Short mmCIF file of C-alpha atoms in Angstrom, two decimals:
data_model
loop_
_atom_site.label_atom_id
_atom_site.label_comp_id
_atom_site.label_asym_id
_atom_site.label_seq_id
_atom_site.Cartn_x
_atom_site.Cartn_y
_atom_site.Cartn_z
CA UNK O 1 210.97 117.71 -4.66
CA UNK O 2 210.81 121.59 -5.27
CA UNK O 3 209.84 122.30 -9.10
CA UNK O 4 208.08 118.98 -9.30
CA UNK O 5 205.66 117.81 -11.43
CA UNK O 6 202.82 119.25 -9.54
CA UNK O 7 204.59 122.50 -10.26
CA UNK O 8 205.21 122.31 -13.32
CA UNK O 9 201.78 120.73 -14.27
CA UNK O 10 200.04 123.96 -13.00
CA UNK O 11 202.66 126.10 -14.92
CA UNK O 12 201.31 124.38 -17.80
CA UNK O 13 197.86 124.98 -16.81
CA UNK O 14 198.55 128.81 -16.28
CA UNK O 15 199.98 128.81 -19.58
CA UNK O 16 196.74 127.93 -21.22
CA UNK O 17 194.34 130.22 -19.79
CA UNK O 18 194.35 134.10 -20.50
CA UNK O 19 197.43 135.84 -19.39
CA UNK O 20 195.69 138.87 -18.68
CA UNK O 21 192.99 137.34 -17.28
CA UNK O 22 195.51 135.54 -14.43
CA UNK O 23 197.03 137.97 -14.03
CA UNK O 24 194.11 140.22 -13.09
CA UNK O 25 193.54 136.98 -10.79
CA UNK O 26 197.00 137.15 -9.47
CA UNK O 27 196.69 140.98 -8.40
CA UNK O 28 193.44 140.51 -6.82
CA UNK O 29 195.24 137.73 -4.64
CA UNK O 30 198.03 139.87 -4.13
CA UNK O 31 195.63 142.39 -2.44
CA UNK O 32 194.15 140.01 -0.04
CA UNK O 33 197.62 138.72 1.25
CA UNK O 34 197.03 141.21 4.29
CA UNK O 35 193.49 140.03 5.33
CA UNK O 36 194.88 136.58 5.13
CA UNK O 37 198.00 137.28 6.67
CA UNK O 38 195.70 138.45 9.85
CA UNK O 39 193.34 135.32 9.48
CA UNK O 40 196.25 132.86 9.30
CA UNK O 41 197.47 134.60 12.81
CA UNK O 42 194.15 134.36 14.21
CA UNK O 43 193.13 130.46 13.20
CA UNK O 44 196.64 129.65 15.17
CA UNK O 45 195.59 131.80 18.52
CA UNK O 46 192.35 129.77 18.07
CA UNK O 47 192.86 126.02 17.11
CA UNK O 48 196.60 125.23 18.40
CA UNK O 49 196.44 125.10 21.96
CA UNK O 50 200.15 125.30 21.71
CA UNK O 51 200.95 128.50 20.41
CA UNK O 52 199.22 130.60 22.73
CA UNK O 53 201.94 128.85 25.28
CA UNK O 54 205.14 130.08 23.15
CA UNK O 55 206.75 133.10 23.86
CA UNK O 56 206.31 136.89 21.74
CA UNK O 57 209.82 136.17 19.99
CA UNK O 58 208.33 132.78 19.34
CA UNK O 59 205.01 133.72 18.18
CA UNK O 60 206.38 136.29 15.65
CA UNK O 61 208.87 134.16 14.03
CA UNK O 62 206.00 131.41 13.35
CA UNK O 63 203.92 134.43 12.27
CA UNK O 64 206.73 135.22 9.84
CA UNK O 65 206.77 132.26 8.41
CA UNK O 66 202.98 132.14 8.28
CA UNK O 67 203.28 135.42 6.43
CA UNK O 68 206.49 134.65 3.78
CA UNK O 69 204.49 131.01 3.37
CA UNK O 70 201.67 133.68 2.07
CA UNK O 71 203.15 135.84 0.07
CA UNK O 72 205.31 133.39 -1.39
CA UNK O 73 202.23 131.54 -2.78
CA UNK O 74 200.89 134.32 -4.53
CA UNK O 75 204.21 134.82 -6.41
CA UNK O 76 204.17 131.33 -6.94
CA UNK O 77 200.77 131.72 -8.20
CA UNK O 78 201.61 134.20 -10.46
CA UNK O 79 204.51 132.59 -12.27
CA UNK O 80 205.01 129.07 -11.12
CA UNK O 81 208.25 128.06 -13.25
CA UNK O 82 209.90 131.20 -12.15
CA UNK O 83 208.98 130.80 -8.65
CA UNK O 84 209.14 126.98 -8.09
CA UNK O 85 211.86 127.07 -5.08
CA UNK O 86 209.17 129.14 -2.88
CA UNK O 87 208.25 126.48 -1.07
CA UNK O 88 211.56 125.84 -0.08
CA UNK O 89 212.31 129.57 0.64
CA UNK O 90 209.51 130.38 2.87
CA UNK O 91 211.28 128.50 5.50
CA UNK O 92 214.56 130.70 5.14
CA UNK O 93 212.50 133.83 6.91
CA UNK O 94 212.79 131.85 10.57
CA UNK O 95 215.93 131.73 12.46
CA UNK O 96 217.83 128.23 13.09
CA UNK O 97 216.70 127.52 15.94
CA UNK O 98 212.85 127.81 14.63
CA UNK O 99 213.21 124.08 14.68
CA UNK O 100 213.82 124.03 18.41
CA UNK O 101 210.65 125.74 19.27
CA UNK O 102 207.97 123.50 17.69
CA UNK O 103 208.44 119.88 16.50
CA UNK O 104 207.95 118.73 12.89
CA UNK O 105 204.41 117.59 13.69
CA UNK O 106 203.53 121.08 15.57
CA UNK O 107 204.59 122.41 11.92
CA UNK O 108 202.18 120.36 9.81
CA UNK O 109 199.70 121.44 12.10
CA UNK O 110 200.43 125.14 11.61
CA UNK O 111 200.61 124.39 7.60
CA UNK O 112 197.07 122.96 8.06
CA UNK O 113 195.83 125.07 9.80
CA UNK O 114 196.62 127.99 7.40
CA UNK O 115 195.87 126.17 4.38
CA UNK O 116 192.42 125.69 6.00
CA UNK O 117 192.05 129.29 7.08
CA UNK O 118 192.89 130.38 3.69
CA UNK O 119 190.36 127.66 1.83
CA UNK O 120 187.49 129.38 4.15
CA UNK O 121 188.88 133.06 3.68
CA UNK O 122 189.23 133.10 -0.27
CA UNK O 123 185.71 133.23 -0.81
CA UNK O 124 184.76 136.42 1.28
CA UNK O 125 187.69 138.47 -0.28
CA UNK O 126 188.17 136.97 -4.07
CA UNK O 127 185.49 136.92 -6.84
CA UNK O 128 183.31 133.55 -7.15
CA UNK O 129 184.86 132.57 -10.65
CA UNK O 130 188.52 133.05 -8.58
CA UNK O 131 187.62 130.85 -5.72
CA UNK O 132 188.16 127.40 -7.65
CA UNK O 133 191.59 128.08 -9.19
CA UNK O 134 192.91 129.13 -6.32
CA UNK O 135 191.76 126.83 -4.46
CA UNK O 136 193.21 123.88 -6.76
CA UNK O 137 196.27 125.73 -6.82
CA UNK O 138 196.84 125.75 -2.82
CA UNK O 139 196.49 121.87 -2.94
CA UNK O 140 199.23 122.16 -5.25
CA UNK O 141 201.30 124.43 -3.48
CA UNK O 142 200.55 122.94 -0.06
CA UNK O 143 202.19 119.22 -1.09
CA UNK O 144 205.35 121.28 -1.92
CA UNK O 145 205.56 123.11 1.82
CA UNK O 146 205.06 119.69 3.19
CA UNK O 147 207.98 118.54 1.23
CA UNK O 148 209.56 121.86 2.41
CA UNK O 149 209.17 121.44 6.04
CA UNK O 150 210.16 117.82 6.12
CA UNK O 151 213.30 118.96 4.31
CA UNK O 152 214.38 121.64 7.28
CA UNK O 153 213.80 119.45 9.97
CA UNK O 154 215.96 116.66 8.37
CA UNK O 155 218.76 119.24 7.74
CA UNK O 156 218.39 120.50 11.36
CA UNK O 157 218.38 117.16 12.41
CA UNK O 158 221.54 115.94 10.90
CA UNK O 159 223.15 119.07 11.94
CA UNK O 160 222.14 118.25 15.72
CA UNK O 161 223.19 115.09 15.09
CA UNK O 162 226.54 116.01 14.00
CA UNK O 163 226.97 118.35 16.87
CA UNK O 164 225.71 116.01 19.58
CA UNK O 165 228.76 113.11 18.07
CA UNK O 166 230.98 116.15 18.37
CA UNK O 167 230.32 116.92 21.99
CA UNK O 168 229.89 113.20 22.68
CA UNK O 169 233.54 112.68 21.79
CA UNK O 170 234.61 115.72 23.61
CA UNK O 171 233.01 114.23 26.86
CA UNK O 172 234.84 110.61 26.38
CA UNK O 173 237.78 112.63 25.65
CA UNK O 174 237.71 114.44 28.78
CA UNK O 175 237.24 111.54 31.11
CA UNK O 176 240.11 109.84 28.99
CA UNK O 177 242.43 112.02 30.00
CA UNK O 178 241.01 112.62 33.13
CA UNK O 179 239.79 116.38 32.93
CA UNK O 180 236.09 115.35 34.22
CA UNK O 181 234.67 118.16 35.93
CA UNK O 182 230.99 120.31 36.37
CA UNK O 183 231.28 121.29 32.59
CA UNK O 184 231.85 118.52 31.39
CA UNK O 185 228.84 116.41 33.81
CA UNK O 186 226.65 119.50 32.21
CA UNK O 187 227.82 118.77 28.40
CA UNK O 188 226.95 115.07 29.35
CA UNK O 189 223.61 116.04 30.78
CA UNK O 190 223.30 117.76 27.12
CA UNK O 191 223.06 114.24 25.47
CA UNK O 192 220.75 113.12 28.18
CA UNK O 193 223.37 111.41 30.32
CA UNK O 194 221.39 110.99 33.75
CA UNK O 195 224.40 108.62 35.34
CA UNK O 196 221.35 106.96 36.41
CA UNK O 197 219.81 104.79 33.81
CA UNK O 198 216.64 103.09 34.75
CA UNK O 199 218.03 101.01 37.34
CA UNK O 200 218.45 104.11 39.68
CA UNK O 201 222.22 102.87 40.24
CA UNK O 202 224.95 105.85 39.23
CA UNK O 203 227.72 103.38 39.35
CA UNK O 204 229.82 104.04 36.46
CA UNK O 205 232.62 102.16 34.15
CA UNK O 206 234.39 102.79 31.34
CA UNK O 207 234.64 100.22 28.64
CA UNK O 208 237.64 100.07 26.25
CA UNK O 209 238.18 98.04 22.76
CA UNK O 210 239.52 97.98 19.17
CA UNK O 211 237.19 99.89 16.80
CA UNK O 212 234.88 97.79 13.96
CA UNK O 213 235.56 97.92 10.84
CA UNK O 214 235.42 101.66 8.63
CA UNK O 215 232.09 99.75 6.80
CA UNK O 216 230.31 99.30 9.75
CA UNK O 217 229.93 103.43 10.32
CA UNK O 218 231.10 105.16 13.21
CA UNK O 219 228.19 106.80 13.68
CA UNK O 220 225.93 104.02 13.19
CA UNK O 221 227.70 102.09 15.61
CA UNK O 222 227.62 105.10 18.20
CA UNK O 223 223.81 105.22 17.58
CA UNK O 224 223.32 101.04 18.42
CA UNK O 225 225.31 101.69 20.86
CA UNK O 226 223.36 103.47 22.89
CA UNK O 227 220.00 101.86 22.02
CA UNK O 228 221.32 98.48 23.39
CA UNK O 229 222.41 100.35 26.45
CA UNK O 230 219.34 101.55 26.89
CA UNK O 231 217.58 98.44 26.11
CA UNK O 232 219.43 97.32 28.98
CA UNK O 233 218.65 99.95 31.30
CA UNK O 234 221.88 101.84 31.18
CA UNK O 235 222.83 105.75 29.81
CA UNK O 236 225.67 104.84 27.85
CA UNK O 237 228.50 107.83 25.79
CA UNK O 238 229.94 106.08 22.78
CA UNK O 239 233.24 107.65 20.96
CA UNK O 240 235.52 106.03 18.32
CA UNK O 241 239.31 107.12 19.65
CA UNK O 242 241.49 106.14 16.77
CA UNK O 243 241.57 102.69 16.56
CA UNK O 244 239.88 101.70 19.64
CA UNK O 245 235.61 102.16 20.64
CA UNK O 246 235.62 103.38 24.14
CA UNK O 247 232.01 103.44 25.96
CA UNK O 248 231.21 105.21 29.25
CA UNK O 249 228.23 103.06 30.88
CA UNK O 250 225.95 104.36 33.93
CA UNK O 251 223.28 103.30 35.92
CA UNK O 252 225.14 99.69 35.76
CA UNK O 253 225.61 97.12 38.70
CA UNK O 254 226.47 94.42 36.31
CA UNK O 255 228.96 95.44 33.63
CA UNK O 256 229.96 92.04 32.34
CA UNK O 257 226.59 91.37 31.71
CA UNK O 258 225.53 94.34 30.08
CA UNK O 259 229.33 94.59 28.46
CA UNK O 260 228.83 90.87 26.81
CA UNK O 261 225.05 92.10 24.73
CA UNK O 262 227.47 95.13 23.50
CA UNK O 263 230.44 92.68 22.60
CA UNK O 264 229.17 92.54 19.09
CA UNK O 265 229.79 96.66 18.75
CA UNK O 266 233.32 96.39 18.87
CA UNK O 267 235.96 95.39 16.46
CA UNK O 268 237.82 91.91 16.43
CA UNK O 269 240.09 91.67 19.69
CA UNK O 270 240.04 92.09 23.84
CA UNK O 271 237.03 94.18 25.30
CA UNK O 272 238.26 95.28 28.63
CA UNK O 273 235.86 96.73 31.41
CA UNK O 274 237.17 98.66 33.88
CA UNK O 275 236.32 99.15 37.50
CA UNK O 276 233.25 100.69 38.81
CA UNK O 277 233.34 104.00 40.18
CA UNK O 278 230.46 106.05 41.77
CA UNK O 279 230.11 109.56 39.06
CA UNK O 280 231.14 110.40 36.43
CA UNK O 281 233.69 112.61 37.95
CA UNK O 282 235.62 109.69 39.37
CA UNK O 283 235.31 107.82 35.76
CA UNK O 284 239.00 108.35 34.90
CA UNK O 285 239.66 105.43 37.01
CA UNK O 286 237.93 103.14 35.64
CA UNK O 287 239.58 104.65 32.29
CA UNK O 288 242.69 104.48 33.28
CA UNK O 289 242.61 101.00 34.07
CA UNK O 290 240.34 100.09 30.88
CA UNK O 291 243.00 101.63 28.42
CA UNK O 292 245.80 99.94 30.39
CA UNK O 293 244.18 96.56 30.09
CA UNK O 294 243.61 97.13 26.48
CA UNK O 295 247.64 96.98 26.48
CA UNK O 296 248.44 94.57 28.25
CA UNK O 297 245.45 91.98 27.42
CA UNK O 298 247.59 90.61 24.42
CA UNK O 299 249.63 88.69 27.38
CA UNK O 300 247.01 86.66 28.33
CA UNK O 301 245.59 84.58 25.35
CA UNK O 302 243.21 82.61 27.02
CA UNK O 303 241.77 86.06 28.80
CA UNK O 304 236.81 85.93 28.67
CA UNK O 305 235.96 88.56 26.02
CA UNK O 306 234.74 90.80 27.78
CA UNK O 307 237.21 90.52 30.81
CA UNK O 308 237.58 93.23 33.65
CA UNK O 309 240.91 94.94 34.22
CA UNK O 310 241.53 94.05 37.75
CA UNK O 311 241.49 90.34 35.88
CA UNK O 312 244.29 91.75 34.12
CA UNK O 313 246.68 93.38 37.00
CA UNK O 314 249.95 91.06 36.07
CA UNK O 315 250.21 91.54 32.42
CA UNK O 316 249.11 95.00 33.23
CA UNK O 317 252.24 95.84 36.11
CA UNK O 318 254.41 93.97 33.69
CA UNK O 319 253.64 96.31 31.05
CA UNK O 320 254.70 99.09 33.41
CA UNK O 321 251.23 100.49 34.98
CA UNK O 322 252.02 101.44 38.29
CA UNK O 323 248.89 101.94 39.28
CA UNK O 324 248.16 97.89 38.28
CA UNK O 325 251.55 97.58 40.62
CA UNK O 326 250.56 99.38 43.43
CA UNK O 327 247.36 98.21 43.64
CA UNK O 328 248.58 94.03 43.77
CA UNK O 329 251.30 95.48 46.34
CA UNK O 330 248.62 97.24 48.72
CA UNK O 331 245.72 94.29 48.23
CA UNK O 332 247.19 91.11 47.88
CA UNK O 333 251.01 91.23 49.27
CA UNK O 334 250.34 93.92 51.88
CA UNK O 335 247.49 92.20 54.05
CA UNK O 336 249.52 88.63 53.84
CA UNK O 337 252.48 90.58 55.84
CA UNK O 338 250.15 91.33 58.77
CA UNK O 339 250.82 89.26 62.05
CA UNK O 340 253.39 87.16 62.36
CA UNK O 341 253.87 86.97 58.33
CA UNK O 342 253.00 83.19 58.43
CA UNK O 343 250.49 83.63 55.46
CA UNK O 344 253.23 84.97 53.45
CA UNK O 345 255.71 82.45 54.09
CA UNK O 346 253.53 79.82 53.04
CA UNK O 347 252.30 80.54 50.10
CA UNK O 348 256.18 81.90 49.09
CA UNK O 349 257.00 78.28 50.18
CA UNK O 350 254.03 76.97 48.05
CA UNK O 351 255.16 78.79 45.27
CA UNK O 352 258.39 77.99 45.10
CA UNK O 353 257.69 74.42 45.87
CA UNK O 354 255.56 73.98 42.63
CA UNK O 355 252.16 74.10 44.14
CA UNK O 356 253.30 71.24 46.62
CA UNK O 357 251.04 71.04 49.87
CA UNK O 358 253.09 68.11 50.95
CA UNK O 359 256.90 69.59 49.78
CA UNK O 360 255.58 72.72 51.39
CA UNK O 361 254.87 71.02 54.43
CA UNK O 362 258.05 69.38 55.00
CA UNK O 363 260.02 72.77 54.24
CA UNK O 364 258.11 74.22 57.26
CA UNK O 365 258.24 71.75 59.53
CA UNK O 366 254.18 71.81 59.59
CA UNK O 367 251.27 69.66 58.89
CA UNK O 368 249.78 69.70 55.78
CA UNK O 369 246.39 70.27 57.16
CA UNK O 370 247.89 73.18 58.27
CA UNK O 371 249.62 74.38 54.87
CA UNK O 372 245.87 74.18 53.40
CA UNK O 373 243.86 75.93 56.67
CA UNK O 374 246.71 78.68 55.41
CA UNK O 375 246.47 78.63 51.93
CA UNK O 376 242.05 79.08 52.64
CA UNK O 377 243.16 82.08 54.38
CA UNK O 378 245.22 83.60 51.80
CA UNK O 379 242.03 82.88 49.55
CA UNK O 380 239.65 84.67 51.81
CA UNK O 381 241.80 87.68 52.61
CA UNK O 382 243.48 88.29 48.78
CA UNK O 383 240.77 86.86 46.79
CA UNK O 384 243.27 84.48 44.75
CA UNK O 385 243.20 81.07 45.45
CA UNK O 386 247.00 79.70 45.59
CA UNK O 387 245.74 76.35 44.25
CA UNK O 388 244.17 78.07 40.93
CA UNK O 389 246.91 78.20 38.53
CA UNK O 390 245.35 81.73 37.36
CA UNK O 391 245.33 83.02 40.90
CA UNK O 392 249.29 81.68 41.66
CA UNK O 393 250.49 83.58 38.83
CA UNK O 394 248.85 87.02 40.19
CA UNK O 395 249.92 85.84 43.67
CA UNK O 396 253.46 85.62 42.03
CA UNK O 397 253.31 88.52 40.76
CA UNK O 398 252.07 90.69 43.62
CA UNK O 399 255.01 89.12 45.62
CA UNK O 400 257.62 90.26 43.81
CA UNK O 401 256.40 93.75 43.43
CA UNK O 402 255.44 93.90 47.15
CA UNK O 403 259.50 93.02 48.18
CA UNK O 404 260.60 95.50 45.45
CA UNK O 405 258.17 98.26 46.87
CA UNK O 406 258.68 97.36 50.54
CA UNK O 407 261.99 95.49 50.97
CA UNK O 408 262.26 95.04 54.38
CA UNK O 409 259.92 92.46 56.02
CA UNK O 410 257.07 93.76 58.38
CA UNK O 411 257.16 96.92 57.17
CA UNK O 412 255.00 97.77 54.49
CA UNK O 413 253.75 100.90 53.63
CA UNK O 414 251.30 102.05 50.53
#
């Protein structure tokens, strides 16, 4: 802390010796601010390996700093209750983005590094009887720049931090509403979105759910967020929308999986996972379906937590997404009216004949051997079994919409 008791214990110190006599001490300091200035620039060239690498602009803002850090010492020296936010202050010289150029630890080594150069120096430029006080004064001094230092690079952090949750939720936003495009793969790239992950997949999917509670900390939950994602090999953008926590995963194969160790992220209520798309620039499908099977999930009670939203495509074409409509039309009704149409008759007939192999068989005319070897097929080709009371519903569904979309038999069209 600035004005701390190291301070103000050496304020007290300089109050007991001769003012005259520090302040003679003080002036001959002042005078040798150049020469040190010079050294301090010179010990960096020589023992950081690093700096020589930096650019001029670079090299003359830490030299800046090097130089306030200097000067602002020997005012501190001279009056240390008047002067006890120098430490503080030296840092104001540099530009913002002075913490962008070297890391925290690159700036204890510069701090070091001068505070060595100037231990060494004193004696060649101050009198003998000088050297000590000094010298114990530095140590003083230097505690406070560390303090200092650590205190701009926390600011700067949280001020990254705060911009990078700002851009983050611009991104999400953006592939909400489906406005994904080079910019906004480049603002992604930003927050060190490689659509990648560690798996080397750059499948995508956008997952959708309500928001926890206001005590758990938006941005604490952003952060875990995308530490368990990466834990599990996945880049992951986290944004709270209002009431609901939307995540954009990549680099993922397996969503469930990855989707159920995140389950504890979200707030009380469905977790839907939408489909998997190839980029990022294709993500507002899997959106689009995520947010609609947010919607409609309250329909279906009994739906997994997490659960996919092509699980969902009745409640979600009964809540009037006509994408969910189109899509049961085109992939389940559509490929049962190829042929003849017998597929579709029979599992109409095994609908409406309350799941009834037998009662279906005798509406026919047919086996029942053969009312099963049909009802396999409709399994293979849709992917809903007719006997799974789950799958009859969806089949139900998708029946009705396909008539309403393409009344008039054999002749279906997307």
């Amino acid at each position: 802390m600035v004005g701390s008791t190291g301070i103000a214990g050496y304020g007290r110190a300089v109050a007991e010796t001769g003012v005259k006599e520090h302040e003679a001490r003080a002036e001959r300091l002042q005078n040798a601010t150049g020469a040190l200035a010079t050294a301090a620039t010179a010990a960096m060239e020589e023992k950081l390996p690093w700096f020589g690498k930096l650019s001029a602009q670079d090299r003359s803002w830490i030299g800046l700093v090097a130089q306030s850090g200097i000067t602002a010492f020997v005012d501190w020296f001279r009056d240390p209750e008047t002067h006890s936010s120098m430490p503080t202050r030296m840092f104001g010289s540099a530009p913002r983005e002075f913490t962008r150029v070297i890391s925290l630890h690159q700036t204890v080594d510069l701090v070091r590094t001068t505070i060595e150069m100037i231990e060494n120096t004193i004696g060649d430029l101050l009198p003998e009887d000088d050297v000590p006080v000094v010298r114990e004064a530095m140590q003083r001094y230097a505690r406070e720049v560390a303090f200092a230092a650590a205190t701009v690079y926390a600011q700067a952090a949280e001020m990254r931090g705060a911009w990078d949750a700002r851009l983050e939720a611009l991104v999400v936003d953006s592939v909400i509403r489906g406005e994904a495009d080079e910019s906004v793969r480049s603002r992604a790239s930003a927050l060190g979105w490689s659509g990648a992950g560690t798996t080397g997949s750059a499948d995508v999917t956008v997952v959708v759910g309500r928001a926890p509670s206001a005590e758990a900390g938006s941005a604490n939950v952003a952060d875990a967020v995308r530490h368990a994602a990466r834990e599990a090999g996945c880049d992951a953008l986290c944004a709270m929308q209002g009431d609901r926590l939307v995540i954009v995963l990549g680099g993922t194969s397996k969503p469930v999986e990855i989707v159920q160790n995140l389950a504890g992220f979200f707030g009380p209520g469905p977790i839907v996972i939408g489909p998997v798309v190839p980029d990022l620039m294709s993500a507002v499908t899997s959106a689009r379906a995520a947010v609609a099977g947010l919607r409609a999930a309250p329909a279906w009670p009994a739906a997994p937590r997490p659960v996919q939203a092509d699980e969902l495509l009745p409640e979600r074409s009964l809540s009037g997404d006509g994408h969910a409509r189109r899509q049961l039309a085109s992939d389940v009704y559509g490929p049962l009216t190829m042929g003849d149409g017998v597929l579709l008759d029979t599992v109409s007939t095994y609908l409406d004949s309350g799941g009834s192999i037998e009662a279906t068989a005798r509406a026919m005319f047919i086996h029942p051997n053969t009312v099963r070897y049909r009802l396999k097929r409709v399994g293979e080709i849709t992917g809903y079994s007719p006997a799974n009371p789950r799958d009859s519903f969806t089949l139900r569904v998708a029946l009705t919409l396909g008539r309403l979309l393409n009344p008039e038999p054999g002749s279906y069209v997307l």
